Amino acid sequence: VRAFDEALIQVFFVRNGKVMGREHFLINNTEGMSRSEIITEFVKQFYSGTAFIPKELILSEDIVEDEKETVSDFLSYLKGSKVILTVPVKGEKKHLVELAYKNASITFEQFGEKIKRDNAKTKGAVEEISSALGLEKVPERIESYDISNIQGFFSVGAMVVFENGKPKRSDYRKFKIKTVVGANDFASMQEVLTRRINHSIKDSMDKKESGFVRLPDLILMDGGKPQVKAAKLVMASLGLDIPICGMFKDDHHRTKGLLYEDKEIYLPANSEGFKLATRIQDEVHRFAIEYHRKLRENAQVDSILNHIPTIGEKRRKALLKHFGSIEKIKNAEVEELLEVEGMTIPSAEAVYSFFRQQKPETK
């Protein structure tokens, strides 16, 4: 659907003839472009940035003639098998195209202004960051990393992903640090990034569709020069050229600015670009802290439960899985403890009595 220099594209995700999901995309600066040109550019950009490539694309307009073969070959290469491009003229597929067009028209009419505002907060914000950094290409996929530990214990890494300015939570990843001892954020970050890139290489070779396959267009590190240096050393060792930018905070632990190519860059505090950078930094920090806290709680549970007679490793794991936290185990009644797989009456009474500082009655 078009209006002046804008176009809204509706995408239906279809499986076995049923619509499983839908997304819409607002495209700017389309004045002077034909419908075929808009569809062609969208298909190239959209499917170069997604791990899943369908075996057939049903289009409302054909790909531009002199690019049809190139686009088809490109998609087939990404998928690893033939991808068919179809422009239906009748039947169920034609009905799907008409349904998508109708849906796009209604969406644009009812929510056009809201979509524009949301677009400014997402894609527009990414464009602001790209411009401030002087990047040649506006990054579609941004990955951000953070390390969390307390005096070197339970060191973990976190990776969050934003695509076109929106969080893509299905691609978030957590890393338990394996090769670094103590509070060494520099080495921990190198381990995390190396493992992330190696996952991408392996999944690509295995033709596996995963959140690791696609590499980022921009990496945002939670921190300043040390974090950026760690990331650059990893990318250089792997022969990758990915822009890496730090996000540093003020004395109140709030996002202050960006560090790129050894230069501090400050975005206006009321700009959408600054707000997006803040959201990304807060999100990766939250995700890292959340994982770190979970590991600490699990370790605490294991440590406490180790002192309870009849509670071995299997029962400890079963209790933790069933209740989720030490507090819930502490407050559980014997009947509730017996619901846990592998628990017997003596073991349930042992746990109950342990947390209430009394000995189980002898039967």
mmCIF file of N, CA and C in Angstrom, residues 65-195:
data_model
loop_
_atom_site.group_PDB
_atom_site.id
_atom_site.type_symbol
_atom_site.label_atom_id
_atom_site.label_comp_id
_atom_site.label_asym_id
_atom_site.label_seq_id
_atom_site.Cartn_x
_atom_site.Cartn_y
_atom_site.Cartn_z
ATOM 1 N N GLU A 65 12.575 -7.222 -13.606
ATOM 2 C CA GLU A 65 12.977 -8.227 -14.580
ATOM 3 C C GLU A 65 14.476 -8.515 -14.586
ATOM 4 N N ASP A 66 15.289 -7.474 -14.622
ATOM 5 C CA ASP A 66 16.727 -7.718 -14.744
ATOM 6 C C ASP A 66 17.380 -8.159 -13.428
ATOM 7 N N GLU A 67 16.593 -8.258 -12.339
ATOM 8 C CA GLU A 67 17.137 -8.730 -11.066
ATOM 9 C C GLU A 67 16.511 -10.045 -10.619
ATOM 10 N N LYS A 68 15.521 -10.538 -11.374
ATOM 11 C CA LYS A 68 14.757 -11.709 -10.954
ATOM 12 C C LYS A 68 15.658 -12.919 -10.725
ATOM 13 N N GLU A 69 16.514 -13.202 -11.684
ATOM 14 C CA GLU A 69 17.374 -14.373 -11.560
ATOM 15 C C GLU A 69 18.371 -14.217 -10.423
ATOM 16 N N THR A 70 18.903 -13.001 -10.270
ATOM 17 C CA THR A 70 19.877 -12.740 -9.208
ATOM 18 C C THR A 70 19.247 -12.931 -7.830
ATOM 19 N N VAL A 71 18.048 -12.378 -7.645
ATOM 20 C CA VAL A 71 17.355 -12.494 -6.359
ATOM 21 C C VAL A 71 17.030 -13.950 -6.053
ATOM 22 N N SER A 72 16.544 -14.673 -7.059
ATOM 23 C CA SER A 72 16.202 -16.088 -6.882
ATOM 24 C C SER A 72 17.435 -16.904 -6.499
ATOM 25 N N ASP A 73 18.531 -16.679 -7.179
ATOM 26 C CA ASP A 73 19.770 -17.406 -6.880
ATOM 27 C C ASP A 73 20.285 -17.055 -5.484
ATOM 28 N N PHE A 74 20.156 -15.784 -5.118
ATOM 29 C CA PHE A 74 20.616 -15.322 -3.799
ATOM 30 C C PHE A 74 19.831 -16.001 -2.680
ATOM 31 N N LEU A 75 18.513 -16.037 -2.806
ATOM 32 C CA LEU A 75 17.676 -16.679 -1.787
ATOM 33 C C LEU A 75 17.929 -18.178 -1.730
ATOM 34 N N SER A 76 18.107 -18.802 -2.882
ATOM 35 C CA SER A 76 18.385 -20.242 -2.932
ATOM 36 C C SER A 76 19.723 -20.554 -2.268
ATOM 37 N N TYR A 77 20.683 -19.669 -2.465
ATOM 38 C CA TYR A 77 21.993 -19.850 -1.834
ATOM 39 C C TYR A 77 21.870 -19.764 -0.315
ATOM 40 N N LEU A 78 21.106 -18.770 0.177
ATOM 41 C CA LEU A 78 20.932 -18.603 1.622
ATOM 42 C C LEU A 78 20.231 -19.808 2.238
ATOM 43 N N LYS A 79 19.230 -20.329 1.545
ATOM 44 C CA LYS A 79 18.462 -21.452 2.075
ATOM 45 C C LYS A 79 19.195 -22.780 1.915
ATOM 46 N N GLY A 80 20.002 -22.894 0.866
ATOM 47 C CA GLY A 80 20.667 -24.153 0.595
ATOM 48 C C GLY A 80 19.852 -25.076 -0.276
ATOM 49 N N SER A 81 18.746 -24.571 -0.809
ATOM 50 C CA SER A 81 17.897 -25.332 -1.741
ATOM 51 C C SER A 81 17.088 -24.324 -2.561
ATOM 52 N N LYS A 82 16.423 -24.805 -3.598
ATOM 53 C CA LYS A 82 15.715 -23.931 -4.526
ATOM 54 C C LYS A 82 14.601 -23.156 -3.831
ATOM 55 N N VAL A 83 14.574 -21.847 -4.071
ATOM 56 C CA VAL A 83 13.491 -20.985 -3.582
ATOM 57 C C VAL A 83 12.675 -20.511 -4.784
ATOM 58 N N ILE A 84 11.365 -20.696 -4.715
ATOM 59 C CA ILE A 84 10.469 -20.339 -5.812
ATOM 60 C C ILE A 84 9.826 -18.980 -5.544
ATOM 61 N N LEU A 85 9.841 -18.111 -6.555
ATOM 62 C CA LEU A 85 9.165 -16.810 -6.483
ATOM 63 C C LEU A 85 7.892 -16.886 -7.322
ATOM 64 N N THR A 86 6.752 -16.624 -6.671
ATOM 65 C CA THR A 86 5.465 -16.796 -7.347
ATOM 66 C C THR A 86 4.645 -15.509 -7.287
ATOM 67 N N VAL A 87 4.067 -15.122 -8.431
ATOM 68 C CA VAL A 87 3.096 -14.025 -8.490
ATOM 69 C C VAL A 87 1.786 -14.640 -8.992
ATOM 70 N N PRO A 88 0.901 -15.067 -8.104
ATOM 71 C CA PRO A 88 -0.295 -15.813 -8.509
ATOM 72 C C PRO A 88 -1.329 -14.931 -9.219
ATOM 73 N N VAL A 89 -2.081 -15.540 -10.139
ATOM 74 C CA VAL A 89 -3.149 -14.825 -10.853
ATOM 75 C C VAL A 89 -4.524 -15.363 -10.489
ATOM 76 N N LYS A 90 -4.565 -16.512 -9.787
ATOM 77 C CA LYS A 90 -5.850 -17.064 -9.358
ATOM 78 C C LYS A 90 -5.605 -18.096 -8.255
ATOM 79 N N GLY A 91 -6.711 -18.578 -7.697
ATOM 80 C CA GLY A 91 -6.626 -19.634 -6.706
ATOM 81 C C GLY A 91 -6.341 -19.148 -5.297
ATOM 82 N N GLU A 92 -5.971 -20.095 -4.417
ATOM 83 C CA GLU A 92 -5.775 -19.803 -2.999
ATOM 84 C C GLU A 92 -4.613 -18.846 -2.768
ATOM 85 N N LYS A 93 -3.570 -18.968 -3.561
ATOM 86 C CA LYS A 93 -2.424 -18.079 -3.391
ATOM 87 C C LYS A 93 -2.788 -16.641 -3.751
ATOM 88 N N LYS A 94 -3.597 -16.465 -4.799
ATOM 89 C CA LYS A 94 -4.067 -15.138 -5.161
ATOM 90 C C LYS A 94 -4.921 -14.559 -4.043
ATOM 91 N N HIS A 95 -5.720 -15.423 -3.423
ATOM 92 C CA HIS A 95 -6.561 -14.979 -2.306
ATOM 93 C C HIS A 95 -5.692 -14.494 -1.137
ATOM 94 N N LEU A 96 -4.580 -15.186 -0.862
ATOM 95 C CA LEU A 96 -3.679 -14.766 0.208
ATOM 96 C C LEU A 96 -3.072 -13.393 -0.067
ATOM 97 N N VAL A 97 -2.692 -13.168 -1.324
ATOM 98 C CA VAL A 97 -2.122 -11.870 -1.710
ATOM 99 C C VAL A 97 -3.157 -10.760 -1.514
ATOM 100 N N GLU A 98 -4.379 -11.009 -1.933
ATOM 101 C CA GLU A 98 -5.447 -10.015 -1.787
ATOM 102 C C GLU A 98 -5.748 -9.749 -0.314
ATOM 103 N N LEU A 99 -5.701 -10.803 0.500
ATOM 104 C CA LEU A 99 -5.931 -10.656 1.938
ATOM 105 C C LEU A 99 -4.840 -9.804 2.582
ATOM 106 N N ALA A 100 -3.589 -10.038 2.154
ATOM 107 C CA ALA A 100 -2.470 -9.256 2.679
ATOM 108 C C ALA A 100 -2.607 -7.785 2.288
ATOM 109 N N TYR A 101 -3.019 -7.537 1.042
ATOM 110 C CA TYR A 101 -3.198 -6.158 0.575
ATOM 111 C C TYR A 101 -4.295 -5.457 1.374
ATOM 112 N N LYS A 102 -5.398 -6.165 1.578
ATOM 113 C CA LYS A 102 -6.514 -5.588 2.340
ATOM 114 C C LYS A 102 -6.083 -5.290 3.772
ATOM 115 N N ASN A 103 -5.341 -6.216 4.358
ATOM 116 C CA ASN A 103 -4.864 -6.035 5.724
ATOM 117 C C ASN A 103 -3.923 -4.841 5.821
ATOM 118 N N ALA A 104 -3.050 -4.690 4.820
ATOM 119 C CA ALA A 104 -2.121 -3.564 4.799
ATOM 120 C C ALA A 104 -2.873 -2.242 4.680
ATOM 121 N N SER A 105 -3.916 -2.217 3.844
ATOM 122 C CA SER A 105 -4.706 -0.997 3.655
ATOM 123 C C SER A 105 -5.371 -0.572 4.948
ATOM 124 N N ILE A 106 -5.964 -1.539 5.645
ATOM 125 C CA ILE A 106 -6.641 -1.245 6.907
ATOM 126 C C ILE A 106 -5.630 -0.772 7.955
ATOM 127 N N THR A 107 -4.504 -1.461 8.027
ATOM 128 C CA THR A 107 -3.459 -1.101 8.987
ATOM 129 C C THR A 107 -2.951 0.305 8.749
ATOM 130 N N PHE A 108 -2.686 0.638 7.477
ATOM 131 C CA PHE A 108 -2.163 1.956 7.135
ATOM 132 C C PHE A 108 -3.182 3.051 7.433
ATOM 133 N N GLU A 109 -4.453 2.752 7.163
ATOM 134 C CA GLU A 109 -5.513 3.744 7.378
ATOM 135 C C GLU A 109 -5.750 3.990 8.857
ATOM 136 N N GLN A 110 -5.759 2.914 9.654
ATOM 137 C CA GLN A 110 -6.097 3.045 11.066
ATOM 138 C C GLN A 110 -4.905 3.415 11.939
ATOM 139 N N PHE A 111 -3.743 2.895 11.583
ATOM 140 C CA PHE A 111 -2.593 3.049 12.470
ATOM 141 C C PHE A 111 -1.398 3.717 11.812
ATOM 142 N N GLY A 112 -1.626 4.364 10.685
ATOM 143 C CA GLY A 112 -0.524 4.965 9.946
ATOM 144 C C GLY A 112 0.321 5.918 10.766
ATOM 145 N N GLU A 113 -0.315 6.826 11.503
ATOM 146 C CA GLU A 113 0.429 7.810 12.287
ATOM 147 C C GLU A 113 1.192 7.153 13.431
ATOM 148 N N LYS A 114 0.557 6.158 14.064
ATOM 149 C CA LYS A 114 1.239 5.450 15.152
ATOM 150 C C LYS A 114 2.440 4.683 14.614
ATOM 151 N N ILE A 115 2.272 4.070 13.448
ATOM 152 C CA ILE A 115 3.381 3.334 12.837
ATOM 153 C C ILE A 115 4.543 4.278 12.563
ATOM 154 N N LYS A 116 4.229 5.477 12.098
ATOM 155 C CA LYS A 116 5.272 6.465 11.825
ATOM 156 C C LYS A 116 6.012 6.852 13.108
ATOM 157 N N ARG A 117 5.244 7.040 14.196
ATOM 158 C CA ARG A 117 5.873 7.394 15.474
ATOM 159 C C ARG A 117 6.752 6.248 15.977
ATOM 160 N N ASP A 118 6.212 5.031 15.874
ATOM 161 C CA ASP A 118 6.991 3.870 16.305
ATOM 162 C C ASP A 118 8.235 3.705 15.444
ATOM 163 N N ASN A 119 8.084 4.013 14.162
ATOM 164 C CA ASN A 119 9.206 3.895 13.239
ATOM 165 C C ASN A 119 10.320 4.877 13.608
ATOM 166 N N ALA A 120 9.914 6.070 14.069
ATOM 167 C CA ALA A 120 10.898 7.074 14.481
ATOM 168 C C ALA A 120 11.676 6.594 15.705
ATOM 169 N N LYS A 121 10.994 5.836 16.590
ATOM 170 C CA LYS A 121 11.635 5.350 17.807
ATOM 171 C C LYS A 121 12.529 4.149 17.544
ATOM 172 N N THR A 122 12.325 3.485 16.426
ATOM 173 C CA THR A 122 13.091 2.269 16.145
ATOM 174 C C THR A 122 14.059 2.488 14.991
ATOM 175 N N LYS A 123 13.569 2.356 13.761
ATOM 176 C CA LYS A 123 14.453 2.512 12.608
ATOM 177 C C LYS A 123 15.024 3.922 12.541
ATOM 178 N N GLY A 124 14.194 4.924 12.861
ATOM 179 C CA GLY A 124 14.683 6.305 12.845
ATOM 180 C C GLY A 124 15.785 6.509 13.865
ATOM 181 N N ALA A 125 15.645 5.873 15.024
ATOM 182 C CA ALA A 125 16.658 5.974 16.067
ATOM 183 C C ALA A 125 17.965 5.321 15.630
ATOM 184 N N VAL A 126 17.866 4.185 14.956
ATOM 185 C CA VAL A 126 19.064 3.504 14.447
ATOM 186 C C VAL A 126 19.768 4.384 13.423
ATOM 187 N N GLU A 127 18.988 5.041 12.588
ATOM 188 C CA GLU A 127 19.574 5.939 11.592
ATOM 189 C C GLU A 127 20.317 7.094 12.259
ATOM 190 N N GLU A 128 19.777 7.597 13.381
ATOM 191 C CA GLU A 128 20.448 8.670 14.117
ATOM 192 C C GLU A 128 21.796 8.195 14.660
ATOM 193 N N ILE A 129 21.809 6.986 15.233
ATOM 194 C CA ILE A 129 23.052 6.437 15.768
ATOM 195 C C ILE A 129 24.055 6.217 14.642
ATOM 196 N N SER A 130 23.579 5.673 13.532
ATOM 197 C CA SER A 130 24.444 5.423 12.380
ATOM 198 C C SER A 130 25.071 6.711 11.872
ATOM 199 N N SER A 131 24.260 7.748 11.792
ATOM 200 C CA SER A 131 24.749 9.042 11.315
ATOM 201 C C SER A 131 25.775 9.629 12.278
ATOM 202 N N ALA A 132 25.514 9.514 13.582
ATOM 203 C CA ALA A 132 26.432 10.054 14.580
ATOM 204 C C ALA A 132 27.784 9.341 14.544
ATOM 205 N N LEU A 133 27.757 8.045 14.244
ATOM 206 C CA LEU A 133 29.006 7.272 14.177
ATOM 207 C C LEU A 133 29.686 7.391 12.822
ATOM 208 N N GLY A 134 28.939 7.881 11.826
ATOM 209 C CA GLY A 134 29.504 7.998 10.480
ATOM 210 C C GLY A 134 29.631 6.667 9.772
ATOM 211 N N LEU A 135 28.698 5.749 10.035
ATOM 212 C CA LEU A 135 28.750 4.427 9.404
ATOM 213 C C LEU A 135 28.336 4.516 7.943
ATOM 214 N N GLU A 136 28.924 3.677 7.119
ATOM 215 C CA GLU A 136 28.582 3.667 5.695
ATOM 216 C C GLU A 136 27.204 3.071 5.452
ATOM 217 N N LYS A 137 26.806 2.136 6.317
ATOM 218 C CA LYS A 137 25.535 1.443 6.157
ATOM 219 C C LYS A 137 24.758 1.497 7.469
ATOM 220 N N VAL A 138 23.465 1.777 7.380
ATOM 221 C CA VAL A 138 22.624 1.780 8.578
ATOM 222 C C VAL A 138 22.489 0.334 9.075
ATOM 223 N N PRO A 139 22.897 0.051 10.305
ATOM 224 C CA PRO A 139 22.871 -1.335 10.798
ATOM 225 C C PRO A 139 21.453 -1.832 11.044
ATOM 226 N N GLU A 140 21.141 -2.988 10.472
ATOM 227 C CA GLU A 140 19.841 -3.602 10.734
ATOM 228 C C GLU A 140 19.880 -4.414 12.026
ATOM 229 N N ARG A 141 20.969 -5.155 12.200
ATOM 230 C CA ARG A 141 21.098 -6.000 13.395
ATOM 231 C C ARG A 141 22.195 -5.442 14.302
ATOM 232 N N ILE A 142 21.806 -5.117 15.525
ATOM 233 C CA ILE A 142 22.744 -4.627 16.532
ATOM 234 C C ILE A 142 22.807 -5.644 17.661
ATOM 235 N N GLU A 143 24.022 -6.032 18.046
ATOM 236 C CA GLU A 143 24.199 -6.915 19.186
ATOM 237 C C GLU A 143 24.941 -6.167 20.280
ATOM 238 N N SER A 144 24.518 -6.379 21.516
ATOM 239 C CA SER A 144 25.150 -5.709 22.649
ATOM 240 C C SER A 144 25.565 -6.749 23.684
ATOM 241 N N TYR A 145 26.714 -6.506 24.346
ATOM 242 C CA TYR A 145 27.287 -7.477 25.264
ATOM 243 C C TYR A 145 27.634 -6.843 26.606
ATOM 244 N N ASP A 146 27.523 -7.672 27.664
ATOM 245 C CA ASP A 146 27.889 -7.216 29.005
ATOM 246 C C ASP A 146 28.384 -8.414 29.805
ATOM 247 N N ILE A 147 29.257 -8.151 30.769
ATOM 248 C CA ILE A 147 29.770 -9.170 31.681
ATOM 249 C C ILE A 147 29.292 -8.835 33.088
ATOM 250 N N SER A 148 28.916 -9.864 33.851
ATOM 251 C CA SER A 148 28.467 -9.652 35.227
ATOM 252 C C SER A 148 29.141 -10.658 36.146
ATOM 253 N N ASN A 149 29.677 -10.168 37.283
ATOM 254 C CA ASN A 149 30.225 -11.056 38.314
ATOM 255 C C ASN A 149 30.338 -10.267 39.609
ATOM 256 N N ILE A 150 30.510 -10.977 40.701
ATOM 257 C CA ILE A 150 30.758 -10.346 41.992
ATOM 258 C C ILE A 150 32.075 -10.898 42.512
ATOM 259 N N GLN A 151 33.098 -10.050 42.505
ATOM 260 C CA GLN A 151 34.443 -10.430 42.934
ATOM 261 C C GLN A 151 34.922 -11.694 42.218
ATOM 262 N N GLY A 152 34.530 -11.803 40.932
ATOM 263 C CA GLY A 152 35.020 -12.904 40.116
ATOM 264 C C GLY A 152 34.230 -14.184 40.205
ATOM 265 N N PHE A 153 33.196 -14.222 41.046
ATOM 266 C CA PHE A 153 32.419 -15.445 41.192
ATOM 267 C C PHE A 153 31.216 -15.443 40.251
ATOM 268 N N PHE A 154 30.910 -16.628 39.709
ATOM 269 C CA PHE A 154 29.767 -16.796 38.812
ATOM 270 C C PHE A 154 29.817 -15.804 37.650
ATOM 271 N N SER A 155 30.965 -15.657 37.017
ATOM 272 C CA SER A 155 31.081 -14.732 35.891
ATOM 273 C C SER A 155 30.213 -15.204 34.723
ATOM 274 N N VAL A 156 29.432 -14.285 34.177
ATOM 275 C CA VAL A 156 28.557 -14.618 33.058
ATOM 276 C C VAL A 156 28.626 -13.513 32.011
ATOM 277 N N GLY A 157 28.284 -13.877 30.787
ATOM 278 C CA GLY A 157 28.177 -12.904 29.714
ATOM 279 C C GLY A 157 26.762 -12.899 29.171
ATOM 280 N N ALA A 158 26.345 -11.759 28.658
ATOM 281 C CA ALA A 158 24.997 -11.632 28.097
ATOM 282 C C ALA A 158 25.070 -10.981 26.729
ATOM 283 N N MET A 159 24.224 -11.447 25.838
ATOM 284 C CA MET A 159 24.119 -10.893 24.487
ATOM 285 C C MET A 159 22.656 -10.602 24.200
ATOM 286 N N VAL A 160 22.347 -9.343 23.863
ATOM 287 C CA VAL A 160 20.996 -9.002 23.437
ATOM 288 C C VAL A 160 21.043 -8.518 21.997
ATOM 289 N N VAL A 161 19.929 -8.676 21.305
ATOM 290 C CA VAL A 161 19.876 -8.364 19.878
ATOM 291 C C VAL A 161 18.731 -7.404 19.590
ATOM 292 N N PHE A 162 19.021 -6.367 18.824
ATOM 293 C CA PHE A 162 17.999 -5.444 18.344
ATOM 294 C C PHE A 162 18.056 -5.447 16.816
ATOM 295 N N GLU A 163 16.919 -5.663 16.185
ATOM 296 C CA GLU A 163 16.839 -5.604 14.732
ATOM 297 C C GLU A 163 15.901 -4.477 14.335
ATOM 298 N N ASN A 164 16.412 -3.575 13.511
ATOM 299 C CA ASN A 164 15.669 -2.381 13.101
ATOM 300 C C ASN A 164 15.138 -1.622 14.311
ATOM 301 N N GLY A 165 15.940 -1.585 15.357
ATOM 302 C CA GLY A 165 15.598 -0.800 16.541
ATOM 303 C C GLY A 165 14.681 -1.489 17.523
ATOM 304 N N LYS A 166 14.318 -2.752 17.258
ATOM 305 C CA LYS A 166 13.414 -3.482 18.151
ATOM 306 C C LYS A 166 14.137 -4.688 18.743
ATOM 307 N N PRO A 167 13.886 -4.986 20.026
ATOM 308 C CA PRO A 167 14.534 -6.160 20.622
ATOM 309 C C PRO A 167 14.053 -7.451 19.969
ATOM 310 N N LYS A 168 14.979 -8.346 19.689
ATOM 311 C CA LYS A 168 14.647 -9.661 19.145
ATOM 312 C C LYS A 168 15.036 -10.698 20.201
ATOM 313 N N ARG A 169 14.127 -10.907 21.140
ATOM 314 C CA ARG A 169 14.432 -11.700 22.332
ATOM 315 C C ARG A 169 14.722 -13.160 22.024
ATOM 316 N N SER A 170 14.194 -13.661 20.913
ATOM 317 C CA SER A 170 14.461 -15.054 20.560
ATOM 318 C C SER A 170 15.937 -15.281 20.255
ATOM 319 N N ASP A 171 16.681 -14.203 19.960
ATOM 320 C CA ASP A 171 18.109 -14.322 19.641
ATOM 321 C C ASP A 171 19.004 -13.948 20.822
ATOM 322 N N TYR A 172 18.421 -13.595 21.968
ATOM 323 C CA TYR A 172 19.240 -13.312 23.144
ATOM 324 C C TYR A 172 19.996 -14.580 23.531
ATOM 325 N N ARG A 173 21.197 -14.419 24.072
ATOM 326 C CA ARG A 173 21.981 -15.565 24.500
ATOM 327 C C ARG A 173 22.691 -15.264 25.828
ATOM 328 N N LYS A 174 22.862 -16.319 26.647
ATOM 329 C CA LYS A 174 23.570 -16.219 27.921
ATOM 330 C C LYS A 174 24.810 -17.116 27.863
ATOM 331 N N PHE A 175 25.891 -16.669 28.495
ATOM 332 C CA PHE A 175 27.136 -17.421 28.484
ATOM 333 C C PHE A 175 27.666 -17.561 29.911
ATOM 334 N N LYS A 176 27.906 -18.780 30.333
ATOM 335 C CA LYS A 176 28.596 -19.010 31.599
ATOM 336 C C LYS A 176 30.088 -19.057 31.289
ATOM 337 N N ILE A 177 30.861 -18.161 31.907
ATOM 338 C CA ILE A 177 32.291 -18.071 31.601
ATOM 339 C C ILE A 177 32.996 -19.363 32.015
ATOM 340 N N LYS A 178 33.762 -19.939 31.090
ATOM 341 C CA LYS A 178 34.371 -21.248 31.314
ATOM 342 C C LYS A 178 35.892 -21.209 31.461
ATOM 343 N N THR A 179 36.550 -20.283 30.772
ATOM 344 C CA THR A 179 38.015 -20.327 30.689
ATOM 345 C C THR A 179 38.712 -19.266 31.524
ATOM 346 N N VAL A 180 37.965 -18.383 32.154
ATOM 347 C CA VAL A 180 38.558 -17.261 32.889
ATOM 348 C C VAL A 180 38.319 -17.441 34.385
ATOM 349 N N VAL A 181 39.385 -17.298 35.179
ATOM 350 C CA VAL A 181 39.275 -17.389 36.628
ATOM 351 C C VAL A 181 39.388 -15.989 37.221
ATOM 352 N N GLY A 182 38.454 -15.642 38.106
ATOM 353 C CA GLY A 182 38.505 -14.338 38.754
ATOM 354 C C GLY A 182 37.807 -13.254 37.964
ATOM 355 N N ALA A 183 37.887 -12.033 38.505
ATOM 356 C CA ALA A 183 37.180 -10.886 37.917
ATOM 357 C C ALA A 183 38.008 -10.264 36.801
ATOM 358 N N ASN A 184 37.979 -10.875 35.641
ATOM 359 C CA ASN A 184 38.722 -10.379 34.483
ATOM 360 C C ASN A 184 37.723 -10.146 33.348
ATOM 361 N N ASP A 185 37.099 -8.969 33.365
ATOM 362 C CA ASP A 185 36.068 -8.669 32.364
ATOM 363 C C ASP A 185 36.625 -8.665 30.952
ATOM 364 N N PHE A 186 37.884 -8.237 30.811
ATOM 365 C CA PHE A 186 38.504 -8.164 29.481
ATOM 366 C C PHE A 186 38.573 -9.560 28.857
ATOM 367 N N ALA A 187 39.146 -10.500 29.587
ATOM 368 C CA ALA A 187 39.278 -11.868 29.080
ATOM 369 C C ALA A 187 37.920 -12.547 28.957
ATOM 370 N N SER A 188 37.008 -12.251 29.886
ATOM 371 C CA SER A 188 35.666 -12.842 29.832
ATOM 372 C C SER A 188 34.929 -12.402 28.578
ATOM 373 N N MET A 189 35.074 -11.121 28.235
ATOM 374 C CA MET A 189 34.411 -10.613 27.040
ATOM 375 C C MET A 189 35.010 -11.252 25.785
ATOM 376 N N GLN A 190 36.301 -11.468 25.778
ATOM 377 C CA GLN A 190 36.924 -12.131 24.632
ATOM 378 C C GLN A 190 36.401 -13.556 24.475
ATOM 379 N N GLU A 191 36.231 -14.253 25.594
ATOM 380 C CA GLU A 191 35.690 -15.612 25.523
ATOM 381 C C GLU A 191 34.270 -15.608 24.958
ATOM 382 N N VAL A 192 33.439 -14.696 25.456
ATOM 383 C CA VAL A 192 32.041 -14.626 25.005
ATOM 384 C C VAL A 192 31.953 -14.361 23.510
ATOM 385 N N LEU A 193 32.681 -13.373 23.036
ATOM 386 C CA LEU A 193 32.627 -13.014 21.619
ATOM 387 C C LEU A 193 33.198 -14.118 20.726
ATOM 388 N N THR A 194 34.262 -14.753 21.186
ATOM 389 C CA THR A 194 34.841 -15.853 20.405
ATOM 390 C C THR A 194 33.847 -17.000 20.277
ATOM 391 N N ARG A 195 33.196 -17.341 21.385
ATOM 392 C CA ARG A 195 32.209 -18.422 21.351
ATOM 393 C C ARG A 195 31.020 -18.054 20.468
#
